[in-house]
mmCIF file of C-alpha atoms in Angstrom:
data_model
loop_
_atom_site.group_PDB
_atom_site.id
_atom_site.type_symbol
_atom_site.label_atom_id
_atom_site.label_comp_id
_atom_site.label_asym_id
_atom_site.label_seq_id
_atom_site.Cartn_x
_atom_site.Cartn_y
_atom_site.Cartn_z
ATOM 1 C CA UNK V 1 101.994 259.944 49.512
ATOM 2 C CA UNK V 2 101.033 257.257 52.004
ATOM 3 C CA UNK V 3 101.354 255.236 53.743
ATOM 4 C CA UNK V 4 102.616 254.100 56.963
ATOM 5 C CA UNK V 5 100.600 253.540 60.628
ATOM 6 C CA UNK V 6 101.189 256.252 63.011
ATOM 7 C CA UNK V 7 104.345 255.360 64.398
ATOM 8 C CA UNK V 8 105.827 256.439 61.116
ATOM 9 C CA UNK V 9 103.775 259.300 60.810
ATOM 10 C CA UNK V 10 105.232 260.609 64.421
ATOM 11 C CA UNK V 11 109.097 260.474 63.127
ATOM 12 C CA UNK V 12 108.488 262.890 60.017
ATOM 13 C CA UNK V 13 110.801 265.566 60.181
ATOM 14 C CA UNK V 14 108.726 269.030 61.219
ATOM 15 C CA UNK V 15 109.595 270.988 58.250
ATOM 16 C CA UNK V 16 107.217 268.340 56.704
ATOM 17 C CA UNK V 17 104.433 267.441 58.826
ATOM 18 C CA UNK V 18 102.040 270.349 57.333
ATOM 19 C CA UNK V 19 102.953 268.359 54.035
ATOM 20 C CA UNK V 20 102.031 264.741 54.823
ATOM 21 C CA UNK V 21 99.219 266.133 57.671
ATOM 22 C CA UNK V 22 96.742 266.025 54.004
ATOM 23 C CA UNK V 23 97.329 262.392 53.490
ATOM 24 C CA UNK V 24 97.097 260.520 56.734
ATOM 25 C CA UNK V 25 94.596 257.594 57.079
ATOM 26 C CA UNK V 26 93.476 256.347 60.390
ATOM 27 C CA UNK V 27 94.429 253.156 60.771
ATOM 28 C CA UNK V 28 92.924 250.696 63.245
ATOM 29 C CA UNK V 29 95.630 249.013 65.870
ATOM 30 C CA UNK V 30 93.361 245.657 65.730
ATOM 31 C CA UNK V 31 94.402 242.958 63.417
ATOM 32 C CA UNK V 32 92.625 239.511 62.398
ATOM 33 C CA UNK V 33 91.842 237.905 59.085
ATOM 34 C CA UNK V 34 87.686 238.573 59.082
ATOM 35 C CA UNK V 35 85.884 241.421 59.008
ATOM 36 C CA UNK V 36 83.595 242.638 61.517
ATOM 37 C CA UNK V 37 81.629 245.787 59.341
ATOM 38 C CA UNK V 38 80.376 246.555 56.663
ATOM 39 C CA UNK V 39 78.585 249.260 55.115
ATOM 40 C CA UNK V 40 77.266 249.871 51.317
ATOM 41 C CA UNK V 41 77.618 252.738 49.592
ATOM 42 C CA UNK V 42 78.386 254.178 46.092
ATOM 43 C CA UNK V 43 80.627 254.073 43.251
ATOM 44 C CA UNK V 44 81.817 250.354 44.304
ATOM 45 C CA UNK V 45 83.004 248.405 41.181
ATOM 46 C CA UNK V 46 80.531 245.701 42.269
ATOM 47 C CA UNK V 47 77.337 245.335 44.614
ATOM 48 C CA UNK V 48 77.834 244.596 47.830
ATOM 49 C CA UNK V 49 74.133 242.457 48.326
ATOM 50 C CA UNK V 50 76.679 239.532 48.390
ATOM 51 C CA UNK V 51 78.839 240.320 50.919
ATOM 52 C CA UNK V 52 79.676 238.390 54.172
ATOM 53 C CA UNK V 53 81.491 240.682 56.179
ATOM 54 C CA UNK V 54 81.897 237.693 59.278
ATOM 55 C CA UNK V 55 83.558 235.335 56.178
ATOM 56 C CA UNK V 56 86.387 233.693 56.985
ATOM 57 C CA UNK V 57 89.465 234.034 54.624
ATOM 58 C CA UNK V 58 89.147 231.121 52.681
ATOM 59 C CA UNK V 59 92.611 228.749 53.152
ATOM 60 C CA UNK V 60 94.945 227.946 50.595
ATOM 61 C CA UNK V 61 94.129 230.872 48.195
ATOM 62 C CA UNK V 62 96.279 230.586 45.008
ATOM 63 C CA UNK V 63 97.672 234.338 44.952
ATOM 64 C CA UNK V 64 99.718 235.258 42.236
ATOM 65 C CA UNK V 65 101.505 238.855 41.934
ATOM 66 C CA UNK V 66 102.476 240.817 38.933
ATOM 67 C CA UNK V 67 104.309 243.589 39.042
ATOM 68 C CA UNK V 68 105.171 245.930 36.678
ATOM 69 C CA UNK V 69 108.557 244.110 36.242
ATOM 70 C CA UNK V 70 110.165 241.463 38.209
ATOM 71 C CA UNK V 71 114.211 242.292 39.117
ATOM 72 C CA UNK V 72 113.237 245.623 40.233
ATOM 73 C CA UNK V 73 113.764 246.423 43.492
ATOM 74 C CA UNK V 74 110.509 248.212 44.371
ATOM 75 C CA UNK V 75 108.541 245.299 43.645
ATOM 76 C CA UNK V 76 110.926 242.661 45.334
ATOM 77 C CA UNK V 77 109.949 244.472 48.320
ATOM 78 C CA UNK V 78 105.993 244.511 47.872
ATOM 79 C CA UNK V 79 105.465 241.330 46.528
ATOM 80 C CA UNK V 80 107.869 240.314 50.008
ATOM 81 C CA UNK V 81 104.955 241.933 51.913
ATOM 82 C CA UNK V 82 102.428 240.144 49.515
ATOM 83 C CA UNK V 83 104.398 236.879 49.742
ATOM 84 C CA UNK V 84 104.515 237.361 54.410
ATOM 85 C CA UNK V 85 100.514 238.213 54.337
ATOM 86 C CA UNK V 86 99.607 235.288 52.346
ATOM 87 C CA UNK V 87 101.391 232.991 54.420
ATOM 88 C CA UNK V 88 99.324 234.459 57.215
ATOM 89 C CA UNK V 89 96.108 233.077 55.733
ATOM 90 C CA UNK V 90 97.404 230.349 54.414
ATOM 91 C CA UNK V 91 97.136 230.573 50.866
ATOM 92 C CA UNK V 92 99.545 229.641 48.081
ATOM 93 C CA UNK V 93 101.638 232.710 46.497
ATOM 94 C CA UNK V 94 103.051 232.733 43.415
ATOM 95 C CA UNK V 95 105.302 235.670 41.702
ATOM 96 C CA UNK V 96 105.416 236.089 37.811
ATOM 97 C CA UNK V 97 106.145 238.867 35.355
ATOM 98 C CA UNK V 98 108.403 240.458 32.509
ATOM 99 C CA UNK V 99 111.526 241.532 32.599
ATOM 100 C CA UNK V 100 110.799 245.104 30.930
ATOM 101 C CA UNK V 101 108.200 247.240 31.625
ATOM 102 C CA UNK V 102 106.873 247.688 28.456
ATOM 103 C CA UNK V 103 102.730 248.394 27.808
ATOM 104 C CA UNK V 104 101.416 245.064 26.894
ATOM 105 C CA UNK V 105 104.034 242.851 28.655
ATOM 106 C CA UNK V 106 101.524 241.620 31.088
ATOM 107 C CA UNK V 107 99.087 240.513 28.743
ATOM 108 C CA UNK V 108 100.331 236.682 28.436
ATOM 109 C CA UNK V 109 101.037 236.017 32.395
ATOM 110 C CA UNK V 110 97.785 237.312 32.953
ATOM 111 C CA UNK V 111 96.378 234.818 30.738
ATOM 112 C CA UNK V 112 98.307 232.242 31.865
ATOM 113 C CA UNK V 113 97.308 232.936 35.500
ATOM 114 C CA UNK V 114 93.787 232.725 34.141
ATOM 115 C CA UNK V 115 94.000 229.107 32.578
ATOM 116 C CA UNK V 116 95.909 228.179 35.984
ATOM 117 C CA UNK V 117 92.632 228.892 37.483
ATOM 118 C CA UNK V 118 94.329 231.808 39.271
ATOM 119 C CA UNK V 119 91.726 232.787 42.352
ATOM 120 C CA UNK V 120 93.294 236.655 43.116
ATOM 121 C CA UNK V 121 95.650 238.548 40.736
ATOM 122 C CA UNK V 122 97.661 241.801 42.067
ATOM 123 C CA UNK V 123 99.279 243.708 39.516
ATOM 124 C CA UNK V 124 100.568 247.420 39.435
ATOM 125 C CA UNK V 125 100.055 247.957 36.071
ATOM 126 C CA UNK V 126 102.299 249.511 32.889
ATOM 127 C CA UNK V 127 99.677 250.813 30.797
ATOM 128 C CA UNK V 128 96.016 251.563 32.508
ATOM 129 C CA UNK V 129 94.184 249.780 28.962
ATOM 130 C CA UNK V 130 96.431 247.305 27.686
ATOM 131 C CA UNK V 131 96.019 244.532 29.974
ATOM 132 C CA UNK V 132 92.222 245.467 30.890
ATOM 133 C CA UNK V 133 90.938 242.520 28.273
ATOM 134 C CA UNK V 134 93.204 240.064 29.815
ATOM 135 C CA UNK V 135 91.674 240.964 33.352
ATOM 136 C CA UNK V 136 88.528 241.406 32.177
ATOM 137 C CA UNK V 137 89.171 237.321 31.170
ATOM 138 C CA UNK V 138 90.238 236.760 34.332
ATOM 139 C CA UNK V 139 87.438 237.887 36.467
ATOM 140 C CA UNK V 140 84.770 236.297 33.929
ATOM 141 C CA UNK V 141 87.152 232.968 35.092
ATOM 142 C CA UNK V 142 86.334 234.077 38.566
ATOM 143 C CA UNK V 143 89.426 235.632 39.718
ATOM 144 C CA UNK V 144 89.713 238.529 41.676
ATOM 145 C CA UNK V 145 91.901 241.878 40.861
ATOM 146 C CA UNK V 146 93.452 244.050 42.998
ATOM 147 C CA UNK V 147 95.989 246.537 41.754
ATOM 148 C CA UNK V 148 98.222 248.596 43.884
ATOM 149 C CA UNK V 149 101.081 251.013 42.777
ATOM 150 C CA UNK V 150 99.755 252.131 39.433
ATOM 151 C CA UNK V 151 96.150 251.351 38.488
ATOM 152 C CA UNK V 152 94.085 250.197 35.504
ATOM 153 C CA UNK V 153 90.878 251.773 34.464
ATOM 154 C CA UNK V 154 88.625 250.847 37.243
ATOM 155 C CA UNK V 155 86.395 249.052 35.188
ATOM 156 C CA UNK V 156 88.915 246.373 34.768
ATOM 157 C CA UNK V 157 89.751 245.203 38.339
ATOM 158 C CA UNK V 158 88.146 244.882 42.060
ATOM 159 C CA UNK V 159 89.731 246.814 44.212
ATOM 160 C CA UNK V 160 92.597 249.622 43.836
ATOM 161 C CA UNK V 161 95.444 249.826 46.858
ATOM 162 C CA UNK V 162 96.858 253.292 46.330
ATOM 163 C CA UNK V 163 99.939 254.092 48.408
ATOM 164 C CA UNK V 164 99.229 257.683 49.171
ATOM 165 C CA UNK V 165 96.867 260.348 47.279
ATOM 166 C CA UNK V 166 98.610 262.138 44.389
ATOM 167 C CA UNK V 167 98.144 265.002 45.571
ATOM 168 C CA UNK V 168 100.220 264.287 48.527
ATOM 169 C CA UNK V 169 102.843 262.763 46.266
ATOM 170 C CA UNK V 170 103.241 266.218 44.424
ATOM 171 C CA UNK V 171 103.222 268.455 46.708
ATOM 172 C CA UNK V 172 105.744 266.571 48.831
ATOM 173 C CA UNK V 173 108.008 265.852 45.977
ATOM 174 C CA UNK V 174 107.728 269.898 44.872
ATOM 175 C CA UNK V 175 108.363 271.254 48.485
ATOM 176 C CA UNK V 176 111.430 269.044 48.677
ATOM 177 C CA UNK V 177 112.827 269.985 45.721
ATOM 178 C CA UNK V 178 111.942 273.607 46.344
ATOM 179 C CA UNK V 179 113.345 273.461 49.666
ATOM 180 C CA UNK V 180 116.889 271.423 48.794
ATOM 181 C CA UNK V 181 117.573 274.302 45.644
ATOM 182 C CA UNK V 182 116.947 277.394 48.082
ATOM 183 C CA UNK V 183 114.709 280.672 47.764
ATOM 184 C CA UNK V 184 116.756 281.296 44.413
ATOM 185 C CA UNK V 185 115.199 278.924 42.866
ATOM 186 C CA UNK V 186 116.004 277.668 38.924
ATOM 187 C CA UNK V 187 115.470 275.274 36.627
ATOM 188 C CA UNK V 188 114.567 271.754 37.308
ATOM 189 C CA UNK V 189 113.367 268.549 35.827
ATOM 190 C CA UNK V 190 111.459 265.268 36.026
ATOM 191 C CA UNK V 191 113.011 262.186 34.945
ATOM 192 C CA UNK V 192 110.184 259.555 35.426
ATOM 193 C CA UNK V 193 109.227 256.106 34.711
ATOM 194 C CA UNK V 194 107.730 254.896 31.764
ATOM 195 C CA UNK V 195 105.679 256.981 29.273
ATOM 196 C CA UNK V 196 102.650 255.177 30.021
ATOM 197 C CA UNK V 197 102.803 254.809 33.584
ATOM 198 C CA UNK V 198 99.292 255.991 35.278
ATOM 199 C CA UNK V 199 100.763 257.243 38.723
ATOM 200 C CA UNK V 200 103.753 258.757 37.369
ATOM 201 C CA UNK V 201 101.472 260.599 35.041
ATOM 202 C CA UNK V 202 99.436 261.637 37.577
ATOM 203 C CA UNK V 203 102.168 262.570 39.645
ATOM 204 C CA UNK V 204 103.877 264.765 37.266
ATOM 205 C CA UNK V 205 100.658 266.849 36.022
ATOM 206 C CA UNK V 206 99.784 267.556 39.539
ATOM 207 C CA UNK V 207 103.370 268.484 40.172
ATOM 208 C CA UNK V 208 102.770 270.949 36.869
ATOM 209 C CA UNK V 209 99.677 272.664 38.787
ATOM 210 C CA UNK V 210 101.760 272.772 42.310
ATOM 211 C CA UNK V 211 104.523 274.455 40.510
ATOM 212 C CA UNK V 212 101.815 277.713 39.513
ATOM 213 C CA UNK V 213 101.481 278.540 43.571
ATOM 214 C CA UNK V 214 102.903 281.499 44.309
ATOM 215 C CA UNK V 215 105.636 280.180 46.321
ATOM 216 C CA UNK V 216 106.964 278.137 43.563
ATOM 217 C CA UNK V 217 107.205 280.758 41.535
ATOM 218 C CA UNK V 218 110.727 280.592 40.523
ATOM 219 C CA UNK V 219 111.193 277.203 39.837
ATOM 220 C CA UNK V 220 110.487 276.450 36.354
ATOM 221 C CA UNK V 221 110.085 272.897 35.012
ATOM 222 C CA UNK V 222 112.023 272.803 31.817
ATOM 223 C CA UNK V 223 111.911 268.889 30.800
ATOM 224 C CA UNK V 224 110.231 265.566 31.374
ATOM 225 C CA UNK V 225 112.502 262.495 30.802
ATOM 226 C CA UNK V 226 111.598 258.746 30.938
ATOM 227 C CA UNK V 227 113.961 256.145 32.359
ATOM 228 C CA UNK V 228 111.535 253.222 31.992
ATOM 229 C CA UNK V 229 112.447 252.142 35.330
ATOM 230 C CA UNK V 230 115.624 250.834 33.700
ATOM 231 C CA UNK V 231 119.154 251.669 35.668
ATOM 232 C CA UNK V 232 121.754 252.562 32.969
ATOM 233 C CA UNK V 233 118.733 254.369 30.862
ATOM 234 C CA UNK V 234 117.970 256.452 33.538
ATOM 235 C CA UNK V 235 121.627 257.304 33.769
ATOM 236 C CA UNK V 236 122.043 258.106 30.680
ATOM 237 C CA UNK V 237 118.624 260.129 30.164
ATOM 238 C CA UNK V 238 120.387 262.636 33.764
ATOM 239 C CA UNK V 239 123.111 262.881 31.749
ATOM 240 C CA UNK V 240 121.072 264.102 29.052
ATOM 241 C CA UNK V 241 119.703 266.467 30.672
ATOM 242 C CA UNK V 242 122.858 267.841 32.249
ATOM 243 C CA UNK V 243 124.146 268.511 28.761
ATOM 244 C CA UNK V 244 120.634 269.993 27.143
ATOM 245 C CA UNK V 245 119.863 272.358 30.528
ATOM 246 C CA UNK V 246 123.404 273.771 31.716
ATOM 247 C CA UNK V 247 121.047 275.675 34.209
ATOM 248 C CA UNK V 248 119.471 273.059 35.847
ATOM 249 C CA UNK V 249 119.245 273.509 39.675
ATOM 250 C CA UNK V 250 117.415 270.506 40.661
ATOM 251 C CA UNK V 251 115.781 266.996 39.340
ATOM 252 C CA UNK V 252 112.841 265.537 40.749
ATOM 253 C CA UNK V 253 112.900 261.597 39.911
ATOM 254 C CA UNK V 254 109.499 259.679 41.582
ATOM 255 C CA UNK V 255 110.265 256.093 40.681
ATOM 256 C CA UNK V 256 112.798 254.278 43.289
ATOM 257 C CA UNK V 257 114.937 252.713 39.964
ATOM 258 C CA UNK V 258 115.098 256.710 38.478
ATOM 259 C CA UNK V 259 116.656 257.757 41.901
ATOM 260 C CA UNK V 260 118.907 255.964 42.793
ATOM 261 C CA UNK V 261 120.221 255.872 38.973
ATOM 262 C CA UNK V 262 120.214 259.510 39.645
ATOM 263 C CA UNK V 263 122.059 259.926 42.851
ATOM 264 C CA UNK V 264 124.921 257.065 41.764
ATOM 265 C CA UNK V 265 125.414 259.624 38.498
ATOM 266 C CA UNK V 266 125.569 262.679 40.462
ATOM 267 C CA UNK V 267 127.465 261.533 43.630
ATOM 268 C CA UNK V 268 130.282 261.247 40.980
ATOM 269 C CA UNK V 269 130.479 263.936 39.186
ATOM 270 C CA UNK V 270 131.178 267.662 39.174
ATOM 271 C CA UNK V 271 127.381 268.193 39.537
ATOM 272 C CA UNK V 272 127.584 266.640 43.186
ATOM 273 C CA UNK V 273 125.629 269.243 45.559
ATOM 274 C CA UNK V 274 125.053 271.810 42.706
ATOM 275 C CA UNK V 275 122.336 270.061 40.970
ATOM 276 C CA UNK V 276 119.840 268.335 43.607
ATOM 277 C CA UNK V 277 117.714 265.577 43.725
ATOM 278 C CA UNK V 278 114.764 264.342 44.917
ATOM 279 C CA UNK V 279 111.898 262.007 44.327
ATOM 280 C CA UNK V 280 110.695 258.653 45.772
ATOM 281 C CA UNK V 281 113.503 256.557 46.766
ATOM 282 C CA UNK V 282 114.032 253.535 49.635
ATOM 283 C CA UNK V 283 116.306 254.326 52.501
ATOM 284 C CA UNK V 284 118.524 251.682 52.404
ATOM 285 C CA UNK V 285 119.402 252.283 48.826
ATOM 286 C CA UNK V 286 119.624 256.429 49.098
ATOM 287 C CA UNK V 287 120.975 256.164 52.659
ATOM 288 C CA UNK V 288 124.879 256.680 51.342
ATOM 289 C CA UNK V 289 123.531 259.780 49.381
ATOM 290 C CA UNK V 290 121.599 261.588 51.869
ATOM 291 C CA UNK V 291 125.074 261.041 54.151
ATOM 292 C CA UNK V 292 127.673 262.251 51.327
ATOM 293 C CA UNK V 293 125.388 265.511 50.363
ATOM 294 C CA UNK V 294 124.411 264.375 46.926
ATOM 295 C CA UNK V 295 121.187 264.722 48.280
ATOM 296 C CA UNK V 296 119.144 266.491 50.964
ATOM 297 C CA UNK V 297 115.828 264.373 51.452
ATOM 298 C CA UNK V 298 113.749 262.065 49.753
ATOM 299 C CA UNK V 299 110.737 260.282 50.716
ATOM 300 C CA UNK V 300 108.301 257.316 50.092
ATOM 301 C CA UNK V 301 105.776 255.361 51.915
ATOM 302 C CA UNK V 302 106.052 251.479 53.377
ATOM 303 C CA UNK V 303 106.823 249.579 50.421
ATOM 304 C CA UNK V 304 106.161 246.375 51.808
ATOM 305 C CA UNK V 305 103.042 246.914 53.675
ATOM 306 C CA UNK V 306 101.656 248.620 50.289
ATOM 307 C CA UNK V 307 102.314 244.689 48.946
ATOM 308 C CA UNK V 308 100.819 243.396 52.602
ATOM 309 C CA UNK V 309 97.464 245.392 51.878
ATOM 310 C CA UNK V 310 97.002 244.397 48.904
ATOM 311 C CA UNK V 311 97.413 240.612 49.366
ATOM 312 C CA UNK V 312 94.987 241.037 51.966
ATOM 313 C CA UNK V 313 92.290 242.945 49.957
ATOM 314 C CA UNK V 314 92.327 240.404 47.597
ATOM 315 C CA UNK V 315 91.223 237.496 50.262
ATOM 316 C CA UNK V 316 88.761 239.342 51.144
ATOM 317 C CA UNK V 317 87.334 239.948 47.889
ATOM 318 C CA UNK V 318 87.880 236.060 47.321
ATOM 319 C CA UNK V 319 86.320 235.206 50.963
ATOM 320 C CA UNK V 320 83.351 236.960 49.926
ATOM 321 C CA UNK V 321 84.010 239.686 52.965
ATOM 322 C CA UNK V 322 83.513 242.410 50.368
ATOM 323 C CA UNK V 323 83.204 242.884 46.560
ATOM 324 C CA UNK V 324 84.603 246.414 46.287
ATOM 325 C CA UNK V 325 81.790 248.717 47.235
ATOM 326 C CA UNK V 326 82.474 252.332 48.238
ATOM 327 C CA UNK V 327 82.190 252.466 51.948
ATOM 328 C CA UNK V 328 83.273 248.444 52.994
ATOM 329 C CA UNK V 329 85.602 247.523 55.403
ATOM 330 C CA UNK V 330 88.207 244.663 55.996
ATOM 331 C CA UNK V 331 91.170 244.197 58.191
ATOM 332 C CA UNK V 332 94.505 243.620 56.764
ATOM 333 C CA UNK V 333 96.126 241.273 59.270
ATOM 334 C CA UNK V 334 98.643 243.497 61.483
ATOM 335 C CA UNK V 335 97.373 246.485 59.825
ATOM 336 C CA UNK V 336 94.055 246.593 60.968
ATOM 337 C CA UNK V 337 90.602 247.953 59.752
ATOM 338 C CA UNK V 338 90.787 249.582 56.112
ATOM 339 C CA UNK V 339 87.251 251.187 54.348
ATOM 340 C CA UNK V 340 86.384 251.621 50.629
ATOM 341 C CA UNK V 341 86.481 254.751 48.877
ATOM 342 C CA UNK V 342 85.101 256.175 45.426
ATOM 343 C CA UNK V 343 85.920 254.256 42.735
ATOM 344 C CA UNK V 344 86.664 251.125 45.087
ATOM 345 C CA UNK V 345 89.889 252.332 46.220
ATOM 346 C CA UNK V 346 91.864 251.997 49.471
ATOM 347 C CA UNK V 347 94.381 254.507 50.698
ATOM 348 C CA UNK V 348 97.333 252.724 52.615
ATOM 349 C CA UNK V 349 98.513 255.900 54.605
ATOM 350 C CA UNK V 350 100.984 258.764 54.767
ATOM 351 C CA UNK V 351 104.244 259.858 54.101
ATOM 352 C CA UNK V 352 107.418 258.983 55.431
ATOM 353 C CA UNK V 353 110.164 261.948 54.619
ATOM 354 C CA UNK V 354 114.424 260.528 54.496
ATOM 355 C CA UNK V 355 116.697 263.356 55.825
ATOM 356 C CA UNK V 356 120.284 262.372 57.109
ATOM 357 C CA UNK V 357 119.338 262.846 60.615
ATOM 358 C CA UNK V 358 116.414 260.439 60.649
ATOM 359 C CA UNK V 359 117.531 257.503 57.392
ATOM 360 C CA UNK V 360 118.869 255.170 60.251
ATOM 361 C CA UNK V 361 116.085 254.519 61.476
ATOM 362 C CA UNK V 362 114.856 252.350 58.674
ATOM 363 C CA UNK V 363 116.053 249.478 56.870
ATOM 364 C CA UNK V 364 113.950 248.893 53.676
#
C-alpha cells in the first residue's frame, strides 16, 4: 500500500521491506505548481492533444471534497492535506458530504456542487456506479473529477489517486497477520468497511488469493464482516465474531474506523493478546495498542499527502496541464513530479509499517 516519499520508505521495519519493496514509486524531490513534461500515451480517460504541460495553475480554483463520510477520521485527515495544497495555489476549498456511508449518499452534494458551478470535485467513493450519473453531470458542467481512496468506474471521473497498489495492501496486511498469530497459525477474519466499498473489495479478494501461497497455508479465513466504517457497529460485528468463531486466532480489519473499533474491544477483554489484530490503522490512534500488546503492527500510507495529491491532480486537470492520459506528468507542490498510468491512475507511494519500536515517530 503506498504511499510515502523515501524518507518513510527508509524507517520500515526490516522484517517488512521485501513487502513494501513491490510498491514503491519514485518520487521527484522538486516541487512547483506547473508542469514541465509531458508525454501521451494510452488508456488515458481523455486525449491529451489539449494539454499545456507549461500551464499555470489557474488561481482561485473552487475545490470541493467529498469523502466517503464526513466525521470520520480518515477523511478529516485527507481532506486537511486537500484543504493545505489548495491554499498553496490559491484556490477556494470547500468540504461537504453525508454523515453515513451509505451507496447513493453522494448523489445530491454532487449535484449540488454541480449547480454551484463546482470547477474540481474529489471524492473517494461508496459505491463505484451509484454516483457515476451525478459525475458524469458534473464533467458535462465542466468540472473536473479526481477520486482517491476508493474509485468509481473509470469512465466516470478524470483522474484516479490510489494510495498504494492492492496488491501491496494484501500482501502486507496477510504477512502481518500471519506473522503476529505465529507458525501455528488458525483461524482468522476480515471485518471491513462497507459492502460496497471498491478498495476494500479489492483488498479482501486479493487477500483470498494471498492466503492459497504455500506459506499461508494454515491460516484459514473463516468470515467476512462489515462495520460500515461506523465505531459501535464495528464493535459489535468483533464481538460477533468472537462468539460465532471460538477459534479465531487473528482479525484483519483494513479500514482505520474498523481498527481502532477493534483494538478498543479487544484491549478490554479476555481476548487481549490471544486474538490479534491487524489492518490499516493511523498511529496516533493505534499508538496505545501497539504499546499495551493488544496489537503487534499495523500499517498504512500518508493519509494526508494521499488528500495533498489529489487536490493537486485536480488543478492540473483544471489548468489544462493534463487531461488524464496514460503516461502525463504533473508536480504536486512539495511532492514533486507524479506520471499517469493505465486507466489514468496515479500511485502515491509505499508503505509505512507501525511496530512499538518505531509508532513515535509519527504523529498522524
Amino acid at each position: 500500500m503506498k504511499f510515502i516519499p523515501s524518507t518513510r520508505s527508509r524507517r520500515l521495519a526490516p522484517a517488512y521491506i521485501a513487502v513494501a519493496t513491490g510498491l514503491a514509486l519514485a518520487l521527484s524531490a522538486c516541487g512547483g505548481t506547473t508542469n514541465t513534461s509531458s508525454t501521451a500515451g494510452s488508456g488515458g480517460a481523455t486525449s491529451s492533444a489539449s494539454a499545456d504541460p507549461n500551464a499555470t495553475i489557474k488561481e482561485g480554483l473552487k475545490v470541493a471534497f467529498l469523502p466517503k463520510q464526513l466525521n470520520n477520521s480518515y477523511f478529516t485527515v485527507t481532506d486537511r492535506g486537500g484543504k493545505n495544497a489548495v491554499a498553496e495555489y490559491k484556490g477556494t476549498f470547500s468540504e461537504v458530504g453525508p454523515s453515513e456511508a451509505s451507496a447513493s449518499s453522494q448523489v445530491s452534494y454532487i449535484n449540488t456542487l454541480t449547480q454551484q458551478g463546482t470547477e474540481v470535485i474529489a471524492t473517494s467513493a461508496n459505491d463505484p456506479k451509484a454516483i457515476c450519473s451525478a459525475l458524469d453531470e458534473a464533467r458535462s458542467a465542466g468540472a473536473k473529477v479526481v477520486t482517491f481512496d476508493s474509485d468509481t468506474d473509470p469512465s466516470c471521473r478524470d483522474i484516479y489517486i490510489n494510495q498504494a497498489t492492492a496488491e501491496g495492501i494484501a500482501s502486507t496486511q496477510i504477512k502481518l497477520i500471519s506473522d503476529a498469530i505465529g507458525p501455528d497459525g488458525g483461524d482468522i477474519a476480515i471485518l471491513s468497511a462497507t459492502a460496497n466499498a471498491t478498495n476494500q473489495n479489492a483488498w479482501i479478494e486479493l487477500m483470498k488469493k494471498e492466503l492459497q501461497k504455500p506459506e499461508y497455508a494454515k491460516l484459514k479465513l473463516v468470515a467476512t464482516a462489515y462495520g460500515d466504517d461506523n465505531a459501535q457497529k464495528s464493535q459489535q460485528e468483533v464481538q460477533a465474531l468472537l462468539q460465532a468463531h471460538p477459534t479465531l486466532k487473528g482479525i484483519i480489519s483494513p479500514t482505520t474506523v474498523g481498527i481502532a473499533a477493534a483494538a478498543q474491544y479487544l484491549s478490554g477483554s479476555e481476548y487481549k493478546g490471544k486474538v490479534q489484530l491487524t489492518g490499516l490503522g493511523f498511529p496516533s490512534q493505534l499508538k496505545e495498542f501497539l504499546k499495551d500488546g493488544t496489537m503487534k503492527s499495523f500499517a498504512l500510507w500518508d493519509v494526508e499527502k494521499l488528500g495533498y495529491l489529489a487536490a493537486y491532480a485536480g488543478a492540473a486537470l483544471a489548468s489544462g496541464q493534463i487531461t488524464g492520459a496514460e503516461g502525463q506528468t504533473f508536480k504536486a507542490g512539495s511532492l514533486g513530479e507524479f506520471k499517469i498510468g493505465p486507466d489514468s491512475t496515479v500511485l502515491l507511494g509505499d508503505p509505512t509499517v507501525f511496530t512499538p519500536e518505531n509508532v513515535d515517530q509519527y504523529n498522524f
